[in-house]
XYZ file of C-alpha atoms in Angstrom:
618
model
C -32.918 -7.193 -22.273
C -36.638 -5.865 -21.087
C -37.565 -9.598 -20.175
C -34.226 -10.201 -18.163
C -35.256 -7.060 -16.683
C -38.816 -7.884 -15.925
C -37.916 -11.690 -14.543
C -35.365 -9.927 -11.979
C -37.671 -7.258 -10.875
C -40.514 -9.951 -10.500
C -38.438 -12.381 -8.804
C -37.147 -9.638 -6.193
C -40.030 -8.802 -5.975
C -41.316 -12.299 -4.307
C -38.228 -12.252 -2.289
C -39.108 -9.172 -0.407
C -42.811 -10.213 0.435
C -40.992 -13.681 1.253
C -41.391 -14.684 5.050
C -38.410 -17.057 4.957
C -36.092 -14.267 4.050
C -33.446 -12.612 6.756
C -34.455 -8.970 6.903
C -30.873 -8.165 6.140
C -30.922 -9.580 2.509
C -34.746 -8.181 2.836
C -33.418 -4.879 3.129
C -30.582 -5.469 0.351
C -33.376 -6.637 -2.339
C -35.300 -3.870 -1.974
C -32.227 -1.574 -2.515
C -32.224 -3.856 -5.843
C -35.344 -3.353 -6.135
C -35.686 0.040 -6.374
C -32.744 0.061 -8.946
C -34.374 -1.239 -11.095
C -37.381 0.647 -11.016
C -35.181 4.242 -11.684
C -33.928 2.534 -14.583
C -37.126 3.636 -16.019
C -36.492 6.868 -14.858
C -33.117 7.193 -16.253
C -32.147 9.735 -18.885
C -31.914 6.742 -21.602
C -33.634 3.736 -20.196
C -32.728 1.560 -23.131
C -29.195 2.293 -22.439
C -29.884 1.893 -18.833
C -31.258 -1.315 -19.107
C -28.850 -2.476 -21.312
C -25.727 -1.969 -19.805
C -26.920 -3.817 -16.377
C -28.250 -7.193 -18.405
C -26.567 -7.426 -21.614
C -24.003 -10.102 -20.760
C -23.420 -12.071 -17.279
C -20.430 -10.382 -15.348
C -17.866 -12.291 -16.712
C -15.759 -14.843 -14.907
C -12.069 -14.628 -15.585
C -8.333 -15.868 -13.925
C -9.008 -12.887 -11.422
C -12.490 -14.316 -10.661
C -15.729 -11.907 -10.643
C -15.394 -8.448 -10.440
C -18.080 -5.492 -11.977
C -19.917 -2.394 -10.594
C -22.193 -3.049 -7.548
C -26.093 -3.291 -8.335
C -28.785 -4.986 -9.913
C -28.572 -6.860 -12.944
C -26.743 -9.815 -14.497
C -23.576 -7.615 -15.271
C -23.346 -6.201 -11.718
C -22.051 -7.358 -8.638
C -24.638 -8.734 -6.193
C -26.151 -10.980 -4.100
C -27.582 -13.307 -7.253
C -24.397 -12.942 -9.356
C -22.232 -13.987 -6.234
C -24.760 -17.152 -5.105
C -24.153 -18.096 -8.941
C -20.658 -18.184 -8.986
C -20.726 -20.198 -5.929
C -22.968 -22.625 -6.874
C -20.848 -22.860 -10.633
C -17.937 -23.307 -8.421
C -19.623 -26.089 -5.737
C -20.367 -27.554 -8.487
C -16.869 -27.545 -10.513
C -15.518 -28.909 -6.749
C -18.105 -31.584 -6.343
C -16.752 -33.125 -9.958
C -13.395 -32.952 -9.038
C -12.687 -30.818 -11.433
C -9.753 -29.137 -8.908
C -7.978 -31.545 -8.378
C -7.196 -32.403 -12.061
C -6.411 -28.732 -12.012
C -4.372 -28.096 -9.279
C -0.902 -27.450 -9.438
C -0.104 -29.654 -6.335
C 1.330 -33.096 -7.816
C 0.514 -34.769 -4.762
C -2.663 -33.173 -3.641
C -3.762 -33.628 0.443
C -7.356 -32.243 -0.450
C -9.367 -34.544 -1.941
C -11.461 -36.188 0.540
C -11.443 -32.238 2.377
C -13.342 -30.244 0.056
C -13.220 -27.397 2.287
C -13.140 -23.939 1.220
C -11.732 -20.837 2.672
C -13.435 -17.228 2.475
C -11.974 -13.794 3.609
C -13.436 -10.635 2.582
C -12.244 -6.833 2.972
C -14.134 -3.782 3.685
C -15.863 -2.780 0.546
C -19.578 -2.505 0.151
C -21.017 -5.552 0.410
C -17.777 -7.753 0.807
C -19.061 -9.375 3.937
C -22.722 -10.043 2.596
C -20.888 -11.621 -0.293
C -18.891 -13.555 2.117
C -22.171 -14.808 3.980
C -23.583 -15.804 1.260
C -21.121 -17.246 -0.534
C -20.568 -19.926 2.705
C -24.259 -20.178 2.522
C -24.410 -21.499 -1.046
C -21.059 -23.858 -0.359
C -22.266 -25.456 2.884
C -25.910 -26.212 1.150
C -24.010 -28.020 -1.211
C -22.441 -30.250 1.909
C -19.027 -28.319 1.191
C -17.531 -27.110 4.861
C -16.237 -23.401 4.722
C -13.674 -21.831 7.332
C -14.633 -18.143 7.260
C -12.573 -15.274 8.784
C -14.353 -13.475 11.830
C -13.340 -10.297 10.573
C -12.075 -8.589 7.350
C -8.683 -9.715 6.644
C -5.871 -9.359 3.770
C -6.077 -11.339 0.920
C -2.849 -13.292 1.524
C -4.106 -14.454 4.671
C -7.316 -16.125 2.553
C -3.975 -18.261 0.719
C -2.373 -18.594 3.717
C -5.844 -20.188 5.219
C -6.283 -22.184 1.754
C -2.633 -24.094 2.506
C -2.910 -24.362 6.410
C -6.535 -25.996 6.239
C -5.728 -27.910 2.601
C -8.976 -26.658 1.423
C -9.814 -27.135 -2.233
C -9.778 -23.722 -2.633
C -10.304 -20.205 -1.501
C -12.423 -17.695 -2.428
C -11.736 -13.715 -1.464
C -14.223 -10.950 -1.317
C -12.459 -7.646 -2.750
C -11.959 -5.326 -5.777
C -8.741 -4.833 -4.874
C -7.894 -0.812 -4.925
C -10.787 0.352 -7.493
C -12.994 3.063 -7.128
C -16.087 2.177 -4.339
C -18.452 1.336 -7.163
C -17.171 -1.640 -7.668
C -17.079 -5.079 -5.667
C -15.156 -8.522 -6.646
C -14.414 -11.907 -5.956
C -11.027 -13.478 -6.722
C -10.860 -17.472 -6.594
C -7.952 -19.318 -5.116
C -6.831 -23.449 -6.315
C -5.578 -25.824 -3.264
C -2.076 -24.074 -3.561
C -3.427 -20.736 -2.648
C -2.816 -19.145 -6.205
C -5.189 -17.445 -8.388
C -6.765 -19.795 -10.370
C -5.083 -20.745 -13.747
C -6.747 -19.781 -17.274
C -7.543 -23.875 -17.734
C -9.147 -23.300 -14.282
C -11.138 -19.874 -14.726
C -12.491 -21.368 -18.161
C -13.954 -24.503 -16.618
C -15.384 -22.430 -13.755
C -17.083 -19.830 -16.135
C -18.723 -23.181 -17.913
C -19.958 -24.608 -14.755
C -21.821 -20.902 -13.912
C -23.252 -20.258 -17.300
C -24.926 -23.289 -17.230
C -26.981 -22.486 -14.220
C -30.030 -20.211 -14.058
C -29.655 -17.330 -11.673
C -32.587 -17.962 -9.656
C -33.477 -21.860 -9.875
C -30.460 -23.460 -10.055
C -28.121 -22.313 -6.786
C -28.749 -23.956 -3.128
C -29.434 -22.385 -0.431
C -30.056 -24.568 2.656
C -30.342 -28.196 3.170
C -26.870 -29.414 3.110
C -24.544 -31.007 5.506
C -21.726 -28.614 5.110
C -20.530 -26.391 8.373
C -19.036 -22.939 8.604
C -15.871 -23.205 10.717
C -14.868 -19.156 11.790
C -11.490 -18.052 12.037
C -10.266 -16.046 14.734
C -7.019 -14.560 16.378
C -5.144 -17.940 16.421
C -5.158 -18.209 12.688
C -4.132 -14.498 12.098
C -1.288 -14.920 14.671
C -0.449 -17.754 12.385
C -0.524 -15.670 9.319
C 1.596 -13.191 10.986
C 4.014 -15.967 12.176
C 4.852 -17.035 8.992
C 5.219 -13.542 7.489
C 7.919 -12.851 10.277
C 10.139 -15.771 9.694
C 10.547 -14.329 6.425
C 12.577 -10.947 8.602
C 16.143 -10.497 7.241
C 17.575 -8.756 9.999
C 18.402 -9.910 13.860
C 21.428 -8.269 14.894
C 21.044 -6.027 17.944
C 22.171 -2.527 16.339
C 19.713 -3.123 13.950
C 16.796 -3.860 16.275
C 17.585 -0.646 18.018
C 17.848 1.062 14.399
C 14.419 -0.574 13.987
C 13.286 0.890 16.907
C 13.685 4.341 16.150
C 12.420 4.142 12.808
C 9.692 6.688 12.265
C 6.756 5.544 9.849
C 3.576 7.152 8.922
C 0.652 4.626 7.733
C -2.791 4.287 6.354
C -4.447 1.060 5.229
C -6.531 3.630 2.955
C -9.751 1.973 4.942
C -9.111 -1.686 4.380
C -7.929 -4.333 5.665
C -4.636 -3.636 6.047
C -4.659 -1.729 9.728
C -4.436 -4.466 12.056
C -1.627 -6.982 10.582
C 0.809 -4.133 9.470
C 0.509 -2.740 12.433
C 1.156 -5.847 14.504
C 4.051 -7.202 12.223
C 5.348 -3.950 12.903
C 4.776 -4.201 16.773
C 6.445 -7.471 16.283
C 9.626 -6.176 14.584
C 10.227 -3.691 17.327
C 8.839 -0.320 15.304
C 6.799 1.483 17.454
C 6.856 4.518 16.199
C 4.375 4.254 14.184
C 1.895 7.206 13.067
C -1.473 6.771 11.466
C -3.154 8.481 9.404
C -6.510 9.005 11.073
C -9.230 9.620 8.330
C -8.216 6.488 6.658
C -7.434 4.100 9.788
C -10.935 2.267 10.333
C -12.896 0.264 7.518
C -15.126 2.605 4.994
C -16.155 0.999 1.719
C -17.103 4.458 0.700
C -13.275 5.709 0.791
C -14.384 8.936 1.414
C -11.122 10.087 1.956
C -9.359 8.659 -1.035
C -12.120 7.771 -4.455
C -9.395 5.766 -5.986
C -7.846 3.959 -3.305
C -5.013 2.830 -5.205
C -1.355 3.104 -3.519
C 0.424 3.555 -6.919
C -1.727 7.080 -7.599
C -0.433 10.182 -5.810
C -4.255 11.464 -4.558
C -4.569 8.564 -2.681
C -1.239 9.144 -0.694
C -2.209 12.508 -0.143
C -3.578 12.542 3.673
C -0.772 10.243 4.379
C 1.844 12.965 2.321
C 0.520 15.695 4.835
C 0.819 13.825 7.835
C 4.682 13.066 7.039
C 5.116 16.837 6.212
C 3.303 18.269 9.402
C 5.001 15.564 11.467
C 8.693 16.354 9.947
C 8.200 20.419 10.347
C 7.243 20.096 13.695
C 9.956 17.655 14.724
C 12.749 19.811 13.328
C 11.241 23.064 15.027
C 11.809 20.929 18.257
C 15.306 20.350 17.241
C 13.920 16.369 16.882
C 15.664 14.885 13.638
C 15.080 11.431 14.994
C 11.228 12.212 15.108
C 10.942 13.010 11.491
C 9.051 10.439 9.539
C 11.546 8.032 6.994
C 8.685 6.413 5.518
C 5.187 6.600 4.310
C 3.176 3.272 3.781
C 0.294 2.616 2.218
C -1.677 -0.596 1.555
C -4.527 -1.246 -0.589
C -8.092 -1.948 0.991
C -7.667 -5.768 0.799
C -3.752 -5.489 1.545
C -1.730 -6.898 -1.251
C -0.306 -3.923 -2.642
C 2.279 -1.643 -0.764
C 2.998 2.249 -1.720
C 5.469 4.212 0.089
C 7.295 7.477 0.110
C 10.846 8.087 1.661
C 12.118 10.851 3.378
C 14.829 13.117 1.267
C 16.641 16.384 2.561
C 16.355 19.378 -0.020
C 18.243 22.289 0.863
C 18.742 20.396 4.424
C 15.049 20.406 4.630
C 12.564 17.060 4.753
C 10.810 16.474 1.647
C 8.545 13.470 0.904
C 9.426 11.145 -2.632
C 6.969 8.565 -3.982
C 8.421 5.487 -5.480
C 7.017 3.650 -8.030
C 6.728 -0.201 -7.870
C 9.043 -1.150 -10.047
C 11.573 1.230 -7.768
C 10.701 -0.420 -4.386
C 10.930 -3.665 -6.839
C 14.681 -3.420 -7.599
C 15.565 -2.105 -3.905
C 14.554 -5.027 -2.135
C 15.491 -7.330 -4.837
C 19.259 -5.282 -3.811
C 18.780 -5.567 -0.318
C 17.732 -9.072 -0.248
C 20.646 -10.359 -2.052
C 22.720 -8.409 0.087
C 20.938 -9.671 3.446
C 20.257 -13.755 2.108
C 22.303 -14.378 -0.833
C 25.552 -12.490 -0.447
C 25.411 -14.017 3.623
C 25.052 -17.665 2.066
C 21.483 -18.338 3.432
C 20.262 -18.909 -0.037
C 21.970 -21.479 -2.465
C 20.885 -21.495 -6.042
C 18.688 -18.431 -5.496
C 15.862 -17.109 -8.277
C 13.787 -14.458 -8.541
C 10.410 -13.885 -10.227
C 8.972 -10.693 -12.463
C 7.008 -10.052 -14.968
C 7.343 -9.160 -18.579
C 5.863 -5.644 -17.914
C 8.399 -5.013 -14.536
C 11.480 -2.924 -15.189
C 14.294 -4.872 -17.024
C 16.778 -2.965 -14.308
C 15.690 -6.361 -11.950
C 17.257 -8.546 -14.604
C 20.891 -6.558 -14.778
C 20.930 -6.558 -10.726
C 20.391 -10.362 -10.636
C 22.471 -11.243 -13.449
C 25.542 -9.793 -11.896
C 24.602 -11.539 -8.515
C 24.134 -14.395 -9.698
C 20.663 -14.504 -9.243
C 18.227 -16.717 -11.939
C 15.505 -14.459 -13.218
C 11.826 -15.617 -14.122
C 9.707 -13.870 -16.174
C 6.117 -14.728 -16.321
C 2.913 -12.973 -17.978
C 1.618 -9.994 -16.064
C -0.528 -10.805 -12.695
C 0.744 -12.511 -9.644
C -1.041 -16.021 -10.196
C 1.898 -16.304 -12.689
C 4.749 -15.491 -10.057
C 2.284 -17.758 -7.738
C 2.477 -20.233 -10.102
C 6.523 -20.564 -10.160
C 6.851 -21.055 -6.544
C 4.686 -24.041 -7.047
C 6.621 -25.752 -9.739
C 9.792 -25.178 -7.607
C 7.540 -26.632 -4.908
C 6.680 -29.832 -6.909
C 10.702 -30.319 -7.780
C 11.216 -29.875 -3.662
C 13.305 -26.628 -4.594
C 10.569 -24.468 -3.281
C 14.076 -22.904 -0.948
C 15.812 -21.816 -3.973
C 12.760 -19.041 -4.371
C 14.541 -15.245 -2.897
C 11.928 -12.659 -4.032
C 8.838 -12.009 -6.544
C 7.629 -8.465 -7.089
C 5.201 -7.070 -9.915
C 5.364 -2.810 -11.096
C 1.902 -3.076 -9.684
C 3.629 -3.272 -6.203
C 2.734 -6.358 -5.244
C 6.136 -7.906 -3.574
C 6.592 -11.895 -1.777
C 9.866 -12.729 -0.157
C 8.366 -16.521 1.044
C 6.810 -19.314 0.102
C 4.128 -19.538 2.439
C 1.318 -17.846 0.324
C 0.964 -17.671 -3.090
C -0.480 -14.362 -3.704
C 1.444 -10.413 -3.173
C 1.184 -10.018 0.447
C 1.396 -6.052 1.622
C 2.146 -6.879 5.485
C 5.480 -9.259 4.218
C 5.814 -5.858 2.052
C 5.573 -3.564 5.163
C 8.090 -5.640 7.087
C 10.658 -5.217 4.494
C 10.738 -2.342 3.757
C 10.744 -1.065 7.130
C 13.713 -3.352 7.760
C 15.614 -2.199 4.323
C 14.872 1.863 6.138
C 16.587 0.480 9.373
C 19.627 -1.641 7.476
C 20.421 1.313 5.246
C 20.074 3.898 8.309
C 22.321 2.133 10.117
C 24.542 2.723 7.693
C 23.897 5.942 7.990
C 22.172 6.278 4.556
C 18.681 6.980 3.018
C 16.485 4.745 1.119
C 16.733 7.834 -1.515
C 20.749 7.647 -1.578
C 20.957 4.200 -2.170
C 18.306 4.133 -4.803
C 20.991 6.632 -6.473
C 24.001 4.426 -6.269
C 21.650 1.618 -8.030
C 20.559 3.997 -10.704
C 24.719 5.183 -10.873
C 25.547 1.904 -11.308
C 22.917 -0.016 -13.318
C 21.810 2.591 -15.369
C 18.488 5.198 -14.692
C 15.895 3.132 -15.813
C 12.590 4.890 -16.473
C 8.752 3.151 -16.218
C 5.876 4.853 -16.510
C 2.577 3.482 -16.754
C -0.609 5.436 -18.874
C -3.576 3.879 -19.069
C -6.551 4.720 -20.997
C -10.591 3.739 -19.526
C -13.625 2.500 -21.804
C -16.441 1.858 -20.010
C -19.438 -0.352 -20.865
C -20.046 -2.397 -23.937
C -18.733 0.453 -26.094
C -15.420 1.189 -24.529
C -14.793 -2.848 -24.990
C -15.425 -2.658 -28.491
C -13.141 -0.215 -29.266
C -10.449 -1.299 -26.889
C -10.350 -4.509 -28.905
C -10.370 -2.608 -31.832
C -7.178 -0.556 -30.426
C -5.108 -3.811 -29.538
C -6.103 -5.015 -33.503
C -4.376 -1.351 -34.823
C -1.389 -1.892 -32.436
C -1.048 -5.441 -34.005
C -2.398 -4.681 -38.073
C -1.031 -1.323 -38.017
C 1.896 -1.001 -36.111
C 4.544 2.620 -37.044
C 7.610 1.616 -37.888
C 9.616 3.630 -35.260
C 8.627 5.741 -32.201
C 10.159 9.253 -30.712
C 12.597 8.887 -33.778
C 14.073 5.393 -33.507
C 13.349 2.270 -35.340
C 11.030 -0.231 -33.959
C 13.593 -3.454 -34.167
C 11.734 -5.771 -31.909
C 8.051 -6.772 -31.346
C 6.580 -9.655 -29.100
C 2.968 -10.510 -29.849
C 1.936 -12.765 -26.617
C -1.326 -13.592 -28.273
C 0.238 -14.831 -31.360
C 3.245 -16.435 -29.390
C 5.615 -14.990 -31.490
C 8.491 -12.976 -31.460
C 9.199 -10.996 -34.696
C 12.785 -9.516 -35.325
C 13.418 -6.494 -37.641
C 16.543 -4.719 -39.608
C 17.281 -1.561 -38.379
C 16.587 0.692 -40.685
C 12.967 1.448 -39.835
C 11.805 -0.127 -42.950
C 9.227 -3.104 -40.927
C 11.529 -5.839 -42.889
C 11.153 -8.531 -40.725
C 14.674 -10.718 -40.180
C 13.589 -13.757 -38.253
C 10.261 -15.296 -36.384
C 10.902 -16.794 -33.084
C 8.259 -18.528 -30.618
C 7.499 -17.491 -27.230
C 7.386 -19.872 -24.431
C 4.340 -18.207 -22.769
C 0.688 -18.952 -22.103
C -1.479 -16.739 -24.978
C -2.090 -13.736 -23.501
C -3.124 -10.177 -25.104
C -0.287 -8.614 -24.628
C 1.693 -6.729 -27.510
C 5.690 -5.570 -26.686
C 6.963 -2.865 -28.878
C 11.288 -2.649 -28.101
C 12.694 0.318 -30.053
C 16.496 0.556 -31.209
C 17.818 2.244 -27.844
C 16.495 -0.246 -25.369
C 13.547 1.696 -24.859
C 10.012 0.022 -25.124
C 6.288 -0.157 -24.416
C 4.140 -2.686 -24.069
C 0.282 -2.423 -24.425
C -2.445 -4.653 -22.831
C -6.082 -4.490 -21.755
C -6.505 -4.834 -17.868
C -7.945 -8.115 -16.697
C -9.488 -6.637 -14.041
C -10.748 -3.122 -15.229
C -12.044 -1.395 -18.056
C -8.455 0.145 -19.013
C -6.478 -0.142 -21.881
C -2.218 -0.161 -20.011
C 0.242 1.119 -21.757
C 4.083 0.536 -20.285
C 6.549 2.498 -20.723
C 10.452 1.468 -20.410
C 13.965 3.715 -21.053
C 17.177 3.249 -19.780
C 19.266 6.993 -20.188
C 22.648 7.564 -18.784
C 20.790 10.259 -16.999
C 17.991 10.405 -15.154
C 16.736 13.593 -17.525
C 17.486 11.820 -20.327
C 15.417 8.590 -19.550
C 12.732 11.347 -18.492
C 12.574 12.523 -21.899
C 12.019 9.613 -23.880
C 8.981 8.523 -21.607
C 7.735 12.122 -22.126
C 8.446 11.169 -25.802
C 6.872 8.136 -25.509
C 3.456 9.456 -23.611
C 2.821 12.170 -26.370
C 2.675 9.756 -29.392
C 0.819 6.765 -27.771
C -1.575 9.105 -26.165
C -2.033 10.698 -29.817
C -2.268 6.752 -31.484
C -4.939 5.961 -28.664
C -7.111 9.123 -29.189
C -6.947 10.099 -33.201
């Protein structure tokens, strides 16, 4: 480690005295720079050391993404320029187009690439540079102007038939941390075939010596208003309602907003211009770009504390509406997006006691409801024929009864959107690409079109503001008619714990963890039998008897990609399933019950979160 650590500060060194250096990237190295040099300062410099050059930040399906800083296992300006070059490289072969999903792919004598980046620390450095590396290796790059969602990066990858795309963002973790998420010519996440090629192509290169620079013939092509109006064109001929009454209903919808200071401000708000809601109330302290999130650490939609500014707003809003004798001015919905604007949280307005009160819904909630109200808007009206919806393993099973009984085919693919991504293309290569109603992950991500191949929180916004207005104007709550689903479906219950191990330690023993859930599984949970497990590593399926002995009764395959994933489905329904997170250092546990009541489903997840929580820490 000390002589990784010595050829980086030596290097940097040079690159600072440098006269052919911009003073911006000066400026950045010596914030490297100096790093490095407290490293030796640190309370264990060893350990220091260590944990910033043991292993290269690792290159998976969701691309690159680590804790910004200086070292090999840290995101910066070296680690990005490497990835590029690796993936100029993996282009220049051909490499994607013998992985692309496209049967008949239009980008092989175009290969362009597409870059958007969102407001975190360093996202549009990384973008620079990134186009830097790709147009010195005679590849032509069409960059956004501005930070913009990550769906509109796989909206640009399809509209310019570029090879592929490449977005700047860690998604909704903590500020620490940067990313960069690669996109094929269809505009999905790259598959694992994909990611594993890629990750070959950058570990053969060295850091310093082996990525270009300048020299080649490649030109950056910027992307301005007319592609976003694009973007937002295509999100809006995916809007389900047109009627009159429920334009005025639209209207007078009251919302409450914040983009938690990313990307999200300026397309949900015009797709909501565009759908006639105008009453629309931000939430000030997290309106413009900060990659510090100093209002919200964790700017993650599904965690309360990051709602919480947004919470008070609807509350201060909704008090001093009905003091005016102003119902109609009280806020029905909170939204919140993530900073690069996939993911979608929201809260609904609920009377208690004939007062305004403010309820969060989880994803898997706001899942099923627009599953619901999209059958009722396109399949029950007879705009969709043969209609099929997408999930994943770890979404509530209460998406599977509601589709069943409509009629509706249900996918289920590994967890992560690429996979939901990944069926709208092979509907796509059968020309059935019509047939596709509605994809949604628990990790509220949601996709009602075909027209990007990633979650998209602005096509999220839209309908959910439009399920408000086509419920209120039928004069009920979102909250009401999430009751009559639970009333008639059953109350489903998902909860989701997770458990963080950071550095090379915390990997160790998370692997060790998913080994004891596998080698030393109980042989019942909360009381009840364990009668079912799937292990999606093993690609098997393993059957028990039910009477909690662990006899297994039959073996059956699973028609999945490998995956760690382990599925534990006890005699009542209920189950959990337990995997490490692709894209953080967290060991995810989820939770699933189905009670007549909603108390009752409460209690087995309480059940549930008391014994994992004990098998996790003992």
């Amino acid at each position: 480690m000390k002589t990784k650590y010595i050829i980086w500060q030596n290097y940097i060194k040079n690159q600072i005295i440098s006269t052919d250096i911009d003073e911006n990237i000066k400026s950045i190295n010596k914030q490297l720079l100096e790093e490095l040099e407290n490293c030796t300062r640190a309370e264990n410099p060893q350990e220091e050391i260590y944990e910033r050059f043991y292993k290269n930040v690792e290159f998976g399906t969701g691309g690159l993404r680590g804790i910004l800083g200086a070292g090999s296992n840290r995101m910066n300006i070296y680690t990005v320029a490497k990835a590029t070059q690796g993936i100029a490289d993996y282009i220049l072969d051909g490499e994607y187009i013998k992985d692309s999903p496209i049967i008949e792919s239009e980008t092989a004598q175009n290969p362009a690439v597409a870059i958007a980046y969102d407001s975190r620390i360093n996202s549009e450095v990384f973008a620079k540079i990134t186009a830097e590396v790709l147009t010195a290796n005679d590849i032509d790059v069409y960059l956004y102007e501005e930070l913009m969602p990550t769906p509109a990066l796989s909206f640009a990858v399809r509209h310019f038939k570029c090879a592929m795309g490449i977005m700047i963002t860690a998604s909704h973790n903590p500020a620490k941390y940067n990313g960069y998420k690669v996109y094929d010519n269809s505009g999905c996440q790259v598959t694992l075939t994909a990611a594993e090629k890629i990750y070959g192509y950058i570990e053969k290169l060295d850091i310093f010596n082996d990525v270009k620079h300048a020299g080649g013939t490649g030109e950056i092509r910027l992307l301005g208003k007319d592609i976003a109006e694009l973007y937002l064109d295509a999100v809006q001929a995916e809007s389900c309602l047109n009627t009159p009454n429920l334009k005025e209903t639209l209207k007078n919808l009251s919302v409450v907003y914040t983009p938690l200071n990313g990307a999200g401000n300026k397309p949900v708000r015009r797709i909501l211009e565009r759908l006639g809601v105008f009453k629309v109330h931000m939430v000030k302290e997290q309106e413009l770009p900060d990659g510090n999130f100093s209002t919200c650490p964790y700017p993650n939609p599904e965690k309360r504390e990051a709602l919480a500014l947004g919470l008070s707003v609807c509350k201060e809003l909704a008090e001093k509406a009905a003091a005016a004798g102003m119902p109609e001015d009280i806020p029905d919905l909170l939204l919140a997006t993530d900073p690069d604007c996939d993911r979608i949280g929201i809260a609904i307005c609920e009377f208690k006691d004939g007062r305004p009160d403010y309820r969060l819904l989880s994803g898997n909630e706001v899942g099923v409801m627009l599953l619901d109200f999209l059958i009722a808007t396109k399949v029950k009206t007879g705009l969709k024929e043969k209609p099929c919806a997408v999930t994943t393993i770890v979404s509530t099973k209460m998406a599977e009864a509601i589709a069943e009984k409509h009629g509706v085919k249900m996918i289920f693919t590994l967890t992560g959107f690429k996979f939901i991504g990944e069926q709208i293309a092979f509907l796509e290569n059968e020309h059935r690409e019509e047939e596709y109603l509605f994809g949604f992950e628990e990790s509220y991500g949601y996709l009602s079109g075909t027209y990007v191949r990633d979650k998209d929180a602005v096509n999220g916004s839209m309908l959910i503001c439009e399920m408000a207005a086509y419920y209120k104007d039928k004069g009920m709550t979102l909250a009401e008619r999430l009751e009559q689903l639970y009333q008639e479906y059953g109350y489903y219950k998902n909860e989701l714990i997770d458990f963080t191990f950071e550095g090379s330690k915390g990997m160790e023993l998370m692997n060790q963890l998913m080994q004891d859930f596998r080698e030393n599984l109980e042989n019942s949970f909360i009381g009840k039998p364990v009668i079912e497990t799937a292990d999606y590593q093993e690609q098997e399926r393993h059957v028990f008897t039910k009477d909690g002995s662990g006899k297994i009764e039959s073996i059956r395959p699973i028609d999945l990609p490998k995956s760690d994933v382990m599925e534990v489905i006890l005699e009542d329904g209920s189950s959990f399933t337990v995997r490490p997170s692709g894209t953080e250092p967290k060991l995810k546990i989820y939770l699933s019950a189905k009670g007549k009541t909603a108390q009752e489903s409460e209690e087995i997840i309480a059940g549930l979160i008391r014994e994992l929580t004990n098998k996790v820490n003992r």
